[in-house]
């Protein structure tokens, strides 16, 4: 056995990421890729995996410490027998979880986003304004930036949260306890500081299902728990509308099959998703508001228009839904897009996607065509402002002016944030994508 250092691997563009959990202690025997320490940025959680099977010598970081790529977090004696039972196991190495977001609890929301600055002795603001800022955003509360971001996502006023950390620091569990207490409060009681703006949701029903028959309790996977929180927040907080359009892909499908038939054995097979990504990139250039994010955290809300085109696509995995991102998709050909989609989808299924490979998307495509379905309303992946749902193609009779002709129809379902995109713009975007798929030569224009 040999002593090796445990280093923080590639964690994307993040630096000084706080440690939120230490999963092992000296003397623990771990398997290769077992999670040792969990990090959490403002966008993602990341497990630091064991670089080898062996015994933990020491862990030199603690909860609250900040680390970056290459930092040494401890040592271990490598070379322990693989057959030894590990005290900690993991599904995959270095897998970054989906962006963390809590379930929506609007009943405890305050009337404005969190303030970020501390007042200084020379501040000319009146005391009343400073007190208001404290009430609305918890600017005087003792909490880290990641905890403040967590509180903002829930709409929790930090000044109302009881702290349990050192030096009266608010911890994540303090916020969770506050939210739990708020949800268990009587439904008729309005939010204390929300001015009637809270949803005042009823508590989640607690049912003893064993009274009705046999049950099996199956824990949710980590991905499902995290994505469920994200989707719940997005569903509640985004005023979304779904618009439907049919695309005639008869000629495109014939072209795709022809090219694939001509491909040499082992060559990249073109997929319908690759053509859809290409069409969406072209549409985003024509309708730039769809390639944007709304910034509500600034003093003056603004629309952030992006000059790049990164496309996310939903990938079905054994652990749940994941969204890999193809960077600069507008600069790539259909064959390259098909190859990258295949590679990223395989990494998602194997649990090997890095944090960087799931970040920065401008627009997401969710395709269920391979499974079936005639239409659905996808949930927007915040902070994006739209998502395109793609269902199963169906051969339908289409009137050409003199007779009905069999045409292959692809249903498109565009969900858009109505704060940014109105109905006319969404309909035009959807129709434009359908026109591009009907005749991909339009992409060259």
Coordinates of C-alpha atoms in Angstrom, one line a residue:
X1 CA 0.0 0.0 0.0
X2 CA 1.1 3.5 -0.8
X3 CA 0.1 6.9 0.6
X4 CA -1.5 9.2 -2.0
X5 CA -3.0 12.7 -1.9
X6 CA -6.7 13.2 -2.5
X7 CA -7.1 16.1 -4.9
X8 CA -10.1 18.1 -6.1
X9 CA -10.6 17.0 -9.7
X10 CA -11.8 19.1 -12.6
X11 CA -15.0 20.9 -11.4
X12 CA -15.6 23.1 -14.4
X13 CA -15.3 26.8 -14.1
X14 CA -15.9 26.9 -10.3
X15 CA -13.3 28.1 -7.8
X16 CA -13.4 28.5 -4.0
X17 CA -16.3 26.2 -3.8
X18 CA -17.5 25.6 -0.2
X19 CA -17.5 22.2 1.4
X20 CA -21.0 21.3 2.7
X21 CA -20.4 17.7 3.8
X22 CA -17.6 15.4 4.8
X23 CA -18.7 11.9 4.2
X24 CA -15.7 9.9 5.6
X25 CA -13.3 9.9 8.5
X26 CA -9.8 8.6 9.1
X27 CA -9.7 4.8 9.1
X28 CA -12.7 4.4 6.8
X29 CA -12.2 1.8 4.0
X30 CA -13.5 3.1 0.7
X31 CA -14.0 1.8 -2.8
X32 CA -12.7 3.4 -5.9
X33 CA -14.8 6.5 -6.8
X34 CA -16.7 6.5 -3.5
X35 CA -17.7 10.0 -2.5
X36 CA -15.5 11.5 0.1
X37 CA -16.5 15.2 0.3
X38 CA -19.5 17.1 -1.1
X39 CA -19.0 20.6 -2.5
X40 CA -21.8 23.1 -3.4
X41 CA -21.5 26.1 -5.6
X42 CA -24.4 28.4 -6.3
X43 CA -25.4 26.2 -9.2
X44 CA -24.5 22.6 -8.5
X45 CA -23.4 20.0 -6.0
X46 CA -20.3 17.9 -6.7
X47 CA -18.9 14.8 -4.9
X48 CA -15.2 14.4 -4.7
X49 CA -14.5 10.8 -5.4
X50 CA -11.8 8.5 -4.0
X51 CA -8.9 8.2 -6.5
X52 CA -8.3 4.6 -5.5
X53 CA -9.6 1.9 -3.3
X54 CA -8.0 2.0 0.2
X55 CA -8.1 3.4 3.7
X56 CA -8.6 7.1 4.5
X57 CA -5.5 8.5 6.3
X58 CA -6.7 12.0 7.0
X59 CA -9.2 14.5 5.8
X60 CA -7.8 18.1 5.9
X61 CA -10.9 20.0 5.1
X62 CA -14.1 20.6 7.2
X63 CA -17.5 21.9 6.5
X64 CA -17.3 25.5 5.4
X65 CA -13.8 25.4 3.9
X66 CA -13.4 26.5 0.3
X67 CA -11.5 24.5 -2.3
X68 CA -10.6 24.7 -6.0
X69 CA -9.4 22.3 -8.6
X70 CA -6.1 20.7 -7.6
X71 CA -6.5 21.4 -3.9
X72 CA -5.5 18.6 -1.6
X73 CA -8.3 17.6 0.8
X74 CA -6.6 14.6 2.5
X75 CA -4.5 11.5 2.1
X76 CA -5.2 7.8 1.8
X77 CA -3.5 4.5 1.8
X78 CA -4.1 3.1 -1.7
X79 CA -4.0 -0.5 -2.7
X80 CA -6.6 -2.0 -0.3
X81 CA -8.2 -5.2 -1.7
X82 CA -11.0 -4.4 -4.1
X83 CA -13.2 -7.1 -2.5
X84 CA -13.1 -5.3 0.9
X85 CA -16.4 -3.9 1.9
X86 CA -16.5 -0.2 1.4
X87 CA -18.0 2.0 4.1
X88 CA -19.0 4.5 1.5
X89 CA -20.1 3.7 -2.0
X90 CA -21.1 5.9 -5.0
X91 CA -22.9 5.5 -8.3
X92 CA -20.2 7.1 -10.3
X93 CA -17.0 9.1 -10.2
X94 CA -17.1 12.8 -10.0
X95 CA -20.7 13.1 -11.1
X96 CA -22.0 16.6 -10.7
X97 CA -25.6 16.7 -9.6
X98 CA -28.2 18.8 -11.4
X99 CA -28.4 22.3 -10.2
X100 CA -29.7 22.4 -6.6
X101 CA -32.9 24.2 -5.9
X102 CA -35.4 23.7 -3.1
X103 CA -39.1 23.0 -3.4
X104 CA -41.2 26.1 -3.8
X105 CA -42.5 27.5 -0.5
X106 CA -44.1 30.7 -1.6
X107 CA -46.0 31.0 1.6
X108 CA -42.8 32.2 3.3
X109 CA -41.8 34.4 0.4
X110 CA -41.0 38.1 1.0
X111 CA -41.9 41.0 -1.2
X112 CA -38.5 41.6 -2.8
X113 CA -35.3 39.7 -3.6
X114 CA -32.4 39.5 -1.2
X115 CA -30.1 42.5 -0.8
X116 CA -26.5 41.8 -1.0
X117 CA -24.5 44.5 0.6
X118 CA -23.6 45.5 4.2
X119 CA -24.1 49.1 5.2
X120 CA -21.0 51.2 6.0
X121 CA -20.5 53.9 8.6
X122 CA -20.6 56.5 5.8
X123 CA -23.8 55.2 4.3
X124 CA -26.2 58.1 3.8
X125 CA -29.3 55.9 3.7
X126 CA -31.8 56.6 6.5
X127 CA -32.2 54.0 9.2
X128 CA -35.7 53.1 8.0
X129 CA -34.4 52.2 4.5
X130 CA -31.6 50.1 6.1
X131 CA -34.1 48.3 8.3
X132 CA -36.3 47.7 5.3
X133 CA -33.4 46.2 3.4
X134 CA -32.7 44.0 6.4
X135 CA -36.3 42.8 6.5
X136 CA -36.6 42.1 2.8
X137 CA -33.3 40.4 2.1
X138 CA -31.6 39.5 5.3
X139 CA -28.6 41.6 4.6
X140 CA -27.7 41.7 8.3
X141 CA -28.1 38.0 8.7
X142 CA -24.9 36.0 9.2
X143 CA -24.9 33.6 6.2
X144 CA -22.6 32.5 3.4
X145 CA -23.3 33.5 -0.3
X146 CA -24.5 30.0 -1.1
X147 CA -26.9 30.0 1.9
X148 CA -28.2 33.5 0.8
X149 CA -28.7 32.1 -2.7
X150 CA -30.5 29.1 -1.3
X151 CA -32.8 31.4 0.8
X152 CA -33.5 33.6 -2.2
X153 CA -34.6 30.5 -4.2
X154 CA -37.1 29.6 -1.5
X155 CA -38.1 33.2 -0.9
X156 CA -37.1 33.0 2.8
X157 CA -36.4 36.1 4.8
X158 CA -33.1 35.3 6.6
X159 CA -33.8 37.7 9.4
X160 CA -36.6 35.4 10.5
X161 CA -34.5 32.2 10.5
X162 CA -33.0 31.0 13.8
X163 CA -29.2 30.3 13.4
X164 CA -27.5 27.2 14.8
X165 CA -24.0 27.6 13.3
X166 CA -20.9 29.0 14.9
X167 CA -20.9 32.7 15.6
X168 CA -24.7 32.7 15.0
X169 CA -24.2 31.7 11.3
X170 CA -27.3 30.5 9.5
X171 CA -26.9 27.0 8.1
X172 CA -28.7 25.1 5.4
X173 CA -30.6 23.0 7.9
X174 CA -31.8 26.2 9.7
X175 CA -33.5 27.3 6.5
X176 CA -35.0 23.8 5.9
X177 CA -36.3 23.8 9.5
X178 CA -37.9 27.2 8.9
X179 CA -39.5 26.1 5.7
X180 CA -40.8 22.9 7.3
X181 CA -42.4 24.9 10.1
X182 CA -44.0 27.3 7.7
X183 CA -45.5 24.5 5.7
X184 CA -46.9 23.0 8.9
X185 CA -48.5 26.2 9.9
X186 CA -52.3 26.5 9.5
X187 CA -53.3 27.1 5.9
X188 CA -55.6 30.0 6.8
X189 CA -52.8 32.0 8.2
X190 CA -51.3 34.4 5.6
X191 CA -47.6 34.7 5.1
X192 CA -46.2 36.9 7.9
X193 CA -44.4 39.4 5.7
X194 CA -45.7 38.6 2.3
X195 CA -48.5 41.1 2.3
X196 CA -50.9 38.4 1.0
X197 CA -48.6 37.5 -1.9
X198 CA -47.9 34.0 -0.6
X199 CA -49.7 31.0 -2.0
X200 CA -50.7 29.8 1.5
X201 CA -50.5 26.2 0.4
X202 CA -52.1 23.4 2.4
X203 CA -49.6 21.0 4.1
X204 CA -48.7 18.0 2.1
X205 CA -51.1 15.1 3.1
X206 CA -49.6 12.6 5.4
X207 CA -51.2 9.2 4.8
X208 CA -50.6 5.8 6.2
X209 CA -50.8 3.8 3.0
X210 CA -50.4 0.5 4.8
X211 CA -54.0 0.8 6.0
X212 CA -55.1 0.1 2.4
X213 CA -52.7 -2.7 1.5
X214 CA -49.1 -3.8 1.1
X215 CA -46.6 -1.2 0.0
X216 CA -42.9 -1.0 -1.0
X217 CA -40.9 2.0 0.0
X218 CA -38.3 3.0 -2.6
X219 CA -36.0 5.9 -1.9
X220 CA -35.8 8.6 -4.6
X221 CA -32.4 8.8 -6.4
X222 CA -30.3 11.8 -5.8
X223 CA -31.0 13.1 -9.3
X224 CA -34.7 12.8 -8.9
X225 CA -34.7 14.6 -5.6
X226 CA -32.7 17.5 -7.0
X227 CA -34.5 17.7 -10.3
X228 CA -37.9 17.5 -8.6
X229 CA -37.0 20.6 -6.5
X230 CA -35.9 22.5 -9.7
X231 CA -39.0 21.6 -11.6
X232 CA -41.3 22.5 -8.7
X233 CA -39.7 25.9 -8.4
X234 CA -39.9 26.5 -12.1
X235 CA -43.5 25.4 -12.4
X236 CA -44.6 27.7 -9.6
X237 CA -42.5 30.8 -10.3
X238 CA -42.6 31.0 -14.2
X239 CA -45.8 32.2 -15.9
X240 CA -45.4 29.7 -18.7
X241 CA -47.6 29.1 -21.7
X242 CA -47.3 26.1 -24.2
X243 CA -47.8 26.6 -27.9
X244 CA -48.2 23.8 -30.4
X245 CA -47.2 23.4 -34.0
X246 CA -46.9 20.6 -36.5
X247 CA -43.8 20.3 -38.7
X248 CA -43.9 18.3 -42.0
X249 CA -40.6 16.3 -41.9
X250 CA -41.4 14.0 -44.7
X251 CA -38.6 15.1 -46.9
X252 CA -36.2 15.6 -44.0
X253 CA -36.7 12.0 -42.8
X254 CA -36.2 10.7 -46.3
X255 CA -33.0 12.6 -46.6
X256 CA -31.8 11.4 -43.1
X257 CA -32.4 7.8 -44.0
X258 CA -30.7 8.2 -47.3
X259 CA -27.5 9.7 -45.7
X260 CA -27.5 7.0 -43.0
X261 CA -27.8 4.3 -45.7
X262 CA -24.8 5.8 -47.5
X263 CA -22.7 5.9 -44.3
X264 CA -19.8 3.5 -44.0
X265 CA -20.1 0.9 -41.3
X266 CA -19.3 2.5 -38.0
X267 CA -20.0 6.1 -39.2
X268 CA -22.0 8.6 -37.4
X269 CA -25.7 8.1 -37.8
X270 CA -27.7 11.3 -38.2
X271 CA -30.6 11.7 -35.8
X272 CA -33.7 13.8 -36.0
X273 CA -32.6 15.5 -32.8
X274 CA -29.4 16.8 -34.5
X275 CA -31.5 18.4 -37.3
X276 CA -33.9 19.9 -34.7
X277 CA -30.9 21.4 -32.8
X278 CA -29.6 23.0 -36.0
X279 CA -33.1 24.4 -36.8
X280 CA -33.4 25.8 -33.2
X281 CA -30.0 27.5 -33.4
X282 CA -31.1 29.2 -36.6
X283 CA -34.4 30.3 -35.0
X284 CA -32.6 31.7 -32.0
X285 CA -30.6 34.0 -34.2
X286 CA -33.8 35.3 -35.8
X287 CA -35.7 35.6 -32.5
X288 CA -32.9 36.7 -30.0
X289 CA -35.4 37.1 -27.1
X290 CA -35.6 33.3 -26.9
X291 CA -31.8 33.2 -26.3
X292 CA -32.1 35.3 -23.1
X293 CA -32.6 35.2 -19.4
X294 CA -34.5 37.6 -17.2
X295 CA -32.5 39.1 -14.3
X296 CA -34.7 39.8 -11.4
X297 CA -32.0 40.0 -8.8
X298 CA -30.6 43.3 -10.0
X299 CA -31.9 46.6 -8.7
X300 CA -33.5 47.2 -12.1
X301 CA -34.8 44.0 -13.7
X302 CA -33.3 43.4 -17.2
X303 CA -33.2 41.0 -20.0
X304 CA -29.8 39.3 -20.6
X305 CA -29.4 38.6 -24.3
X306 CA -26.7 35.9 -24.9
X307 CA -24.3 36.1 -27.9
X308 CA -23.6 32.4 -27.7
X309 CA -25.7 29.4 -28.5
X310 CA -25.4 26.4 -26.1
X311 CA -28.2 23.9 -26.4
X312 CA -29.3 21.5 -23.7
X313 CA -31.2 18.3 -24.4
X314 CA -33.0 16.1 -22.0
X315 CA -31.4 12.6 -21.5
X316 CA -33.3 9.7 -19.9
X317 CA -31.1 7.8 -17.5
X318 CA -31.7 5.0 -15.0
X319 CA -31.3 7.6 -12.1
X320 CA -33.6 10.2 -13.7
X321 CA -33.6 13.1 -16.1
X322 CA -30.3 14.9 -16.9
X323 CA -29.7 17.7 -19.3
X324 CA -26.3 17.6 -21.1
X325 CA -25.3 20.8 -23.0
X326 CA -23.8 21.1 -26.5
X327 CA -21.7 24.3 -26.6
X328 CA -21.6 26.5 -29.6
X329 CA -24.1 24.3 -31.3
X330 CA -24.7 27.0 -34.0
X331 CA -21.1 26.6 -35.2
X332 CA -21.4 22.8 -35.7
X333 CA -22.7 20.7 -38.5
X334 CA -25.5 18.1 -38.2
X335 CA -23.1 15.2 -38.2
X336 CA -21.0 16.7 -35.4
X337 CA -24.2 17.5 -33.4
X338 CA -25.4 13.9 -33.8
X339 CA -22.0 12.6 -32.6
X340 CA -21.9 14.9 -29.5
X341 CA -25.5 14.1 -28.6
X342 CA -24.7 10.4 -28.7
X343 CA -21.5 10.8 -26.6
X344 CA -23.2 13.1 -24.0
X345 CA -26.2 10.8 -23.7
X346 CA -24.0 7.8 -23.1
X347 CA -22.0 9.7 -20.4
X348 CA -25.3 10.7 -18.8
X349 CA -26.5 7.1 -18.7
X350 CA -23.2 6.0 -17.2
X351 CA -23.3 8.8 -14.6
X352 CA -20.1 10.3 -15.9
X353 CA -21.2 13.8 -16.9
X354 CA -19.1 16.6 -15.4
X355 CA -20.5 19.8 -13.9
X356 CA -19.3 21.8 -16.9
X357 CA -21.2 19.5 -19.3
X358 CA -24.5 20.4 -17.7
X359 CA -24.1 24.2 -17.5
X360 CA -24.6 27.2 -19.6
X361 CA -27.6 26.1 -21.8
X362 CA -29.5 28.9 -23.6
X363 CA -32.4 26.7 -24.7
X364 CA -33.4 23.1 -24.0
X365 CA -35.0 20.5 -26.2
X366 CA -36.9 17.6 -24.7
X367 CA -37.6 14.8 -27.1
X368 CA -39.9 11.9 -26.2
X369 CA -40.5 10.8 -29.8
X370 CA -38.6 7.6 -29.3
X371 CA -41.0 6.6 -26.5
X372 CA -44.3 7.7 -28.0
X373 CA -46.8 10.4 -27.2
X374 CA -48.6 13.0 -29.3
X375 CA -47.9 16.1 -27.3
X376 CA -46.9 17.4 -23.9
X377 CA -46.1 20.7 -22.1
X378 CA -42.5 20.7 -21.0
X379 CA -41.4 22.7 -17.9
X380 CA -38.9 25.6 -18.6
X381 CA -35.4 25.0 -17.3
X382 CA -34.7 28.2 -15.4
X383 CA -33.0 30.6 -16.0
X384 CA -33.9 29.9 -19.7
X385 CA -37.0 31.4 -21.1
X386 CA -38.2 28.6 -23.3
X387 CA -38.1 24.9 -23.9
X388 CA -39.1 22.9 -27.0
X389 CA -40.9 19.6 -26.6
X390 CA -40.8 17.1 -29.4
X391 CA -43.1 14.2 -29.7
X392 CA -43.5 11.1 -32.0
X393 CA -43.8 11.6 -35.7
X394 CA -47.0 10.3 -37.3
X395 CA -48.1 9.8 -40.9
X396 CA -51.2 11.9 -41.5
X397 CA -53.3 12.8 -44.6
X398 CA -52.6 16.4 -45.6
X399 CA -54.6 18.3 -48.2
X400 CA -52.4 19.7 -51.0
X401 CA -55.2 21.6 -52.7
X402 CA -56.5 18.8 -54.9
X403 CA -56.0 15.6 -52.9
X404 CA -54.9 14.3 -49.5
X405 CA -51.3 13.2 -49.4
X406 CA -49.5 11.1 -46.8
X407 CA -47.1 13.3 -44.9
X408 CA -44.9 12.6 -41.9
X409 CA -45.8 15.1 -39.1
X410 CA -43.7 16.0 -36.1
X411 CA -45.5 17.7 -33.2
X412 CA -43.7 20.6 -31.6
X413 CA -44.6 22.0 -28.2
X414 CA -42.9 25.2 -27.2
X415 CA -43.3 26.4 -23.6
X416 CA -42.3 30.0 -23.1
X417 CA -41.9 32.4 -20.2
X418 CA -44.7 35.0 -20.7
X419 CA -42.7 37.7 -18.9
X420 CA -40.3 37.7 -21.8
X421 CA -42.1 36.1 -24.7
X422 CA -45.7 36.9 -25.7
X423 CA -48.0 34.6 -27.7
X424 CA -47.4 36.2 -31.1
X425 CA -43.6 35.8 -30.8
X426 CA -43.9 32.2 -29.5
X427 CA -46.2 31.3 -32.4
X428 CA -43.8 32.8 -34.9
X429 CA -40.8 31.0 -33.4
X430 CA -42.6 27.7 -33.4
X431 CA -43.8 28.2 -37.0
X432 CA -40.3 29.2 -38.1
X433 CA -38.7 26.0 -36.6
X434 CA -41.4 24.0 -38.4
X435 CA -40.6 25.7 -41.7
X436 CA -36.9 25.0 -41.3
X437 CA -37.5 21.3 -40.6
X438 CA -39.8 21.1 -43.6
X439 CA -37.0 22.5 -45.8
X440 CA -33.6 22.5 -44.1
X441 CA -32.2 24.5 -47.0
X442 CA -33.7 27.5 -45.2
X443 CA -31.0 27.2 -42.6
X444 CA -28.5 28.3 -45.1
X445 CA -30.3 31.6 -45.7

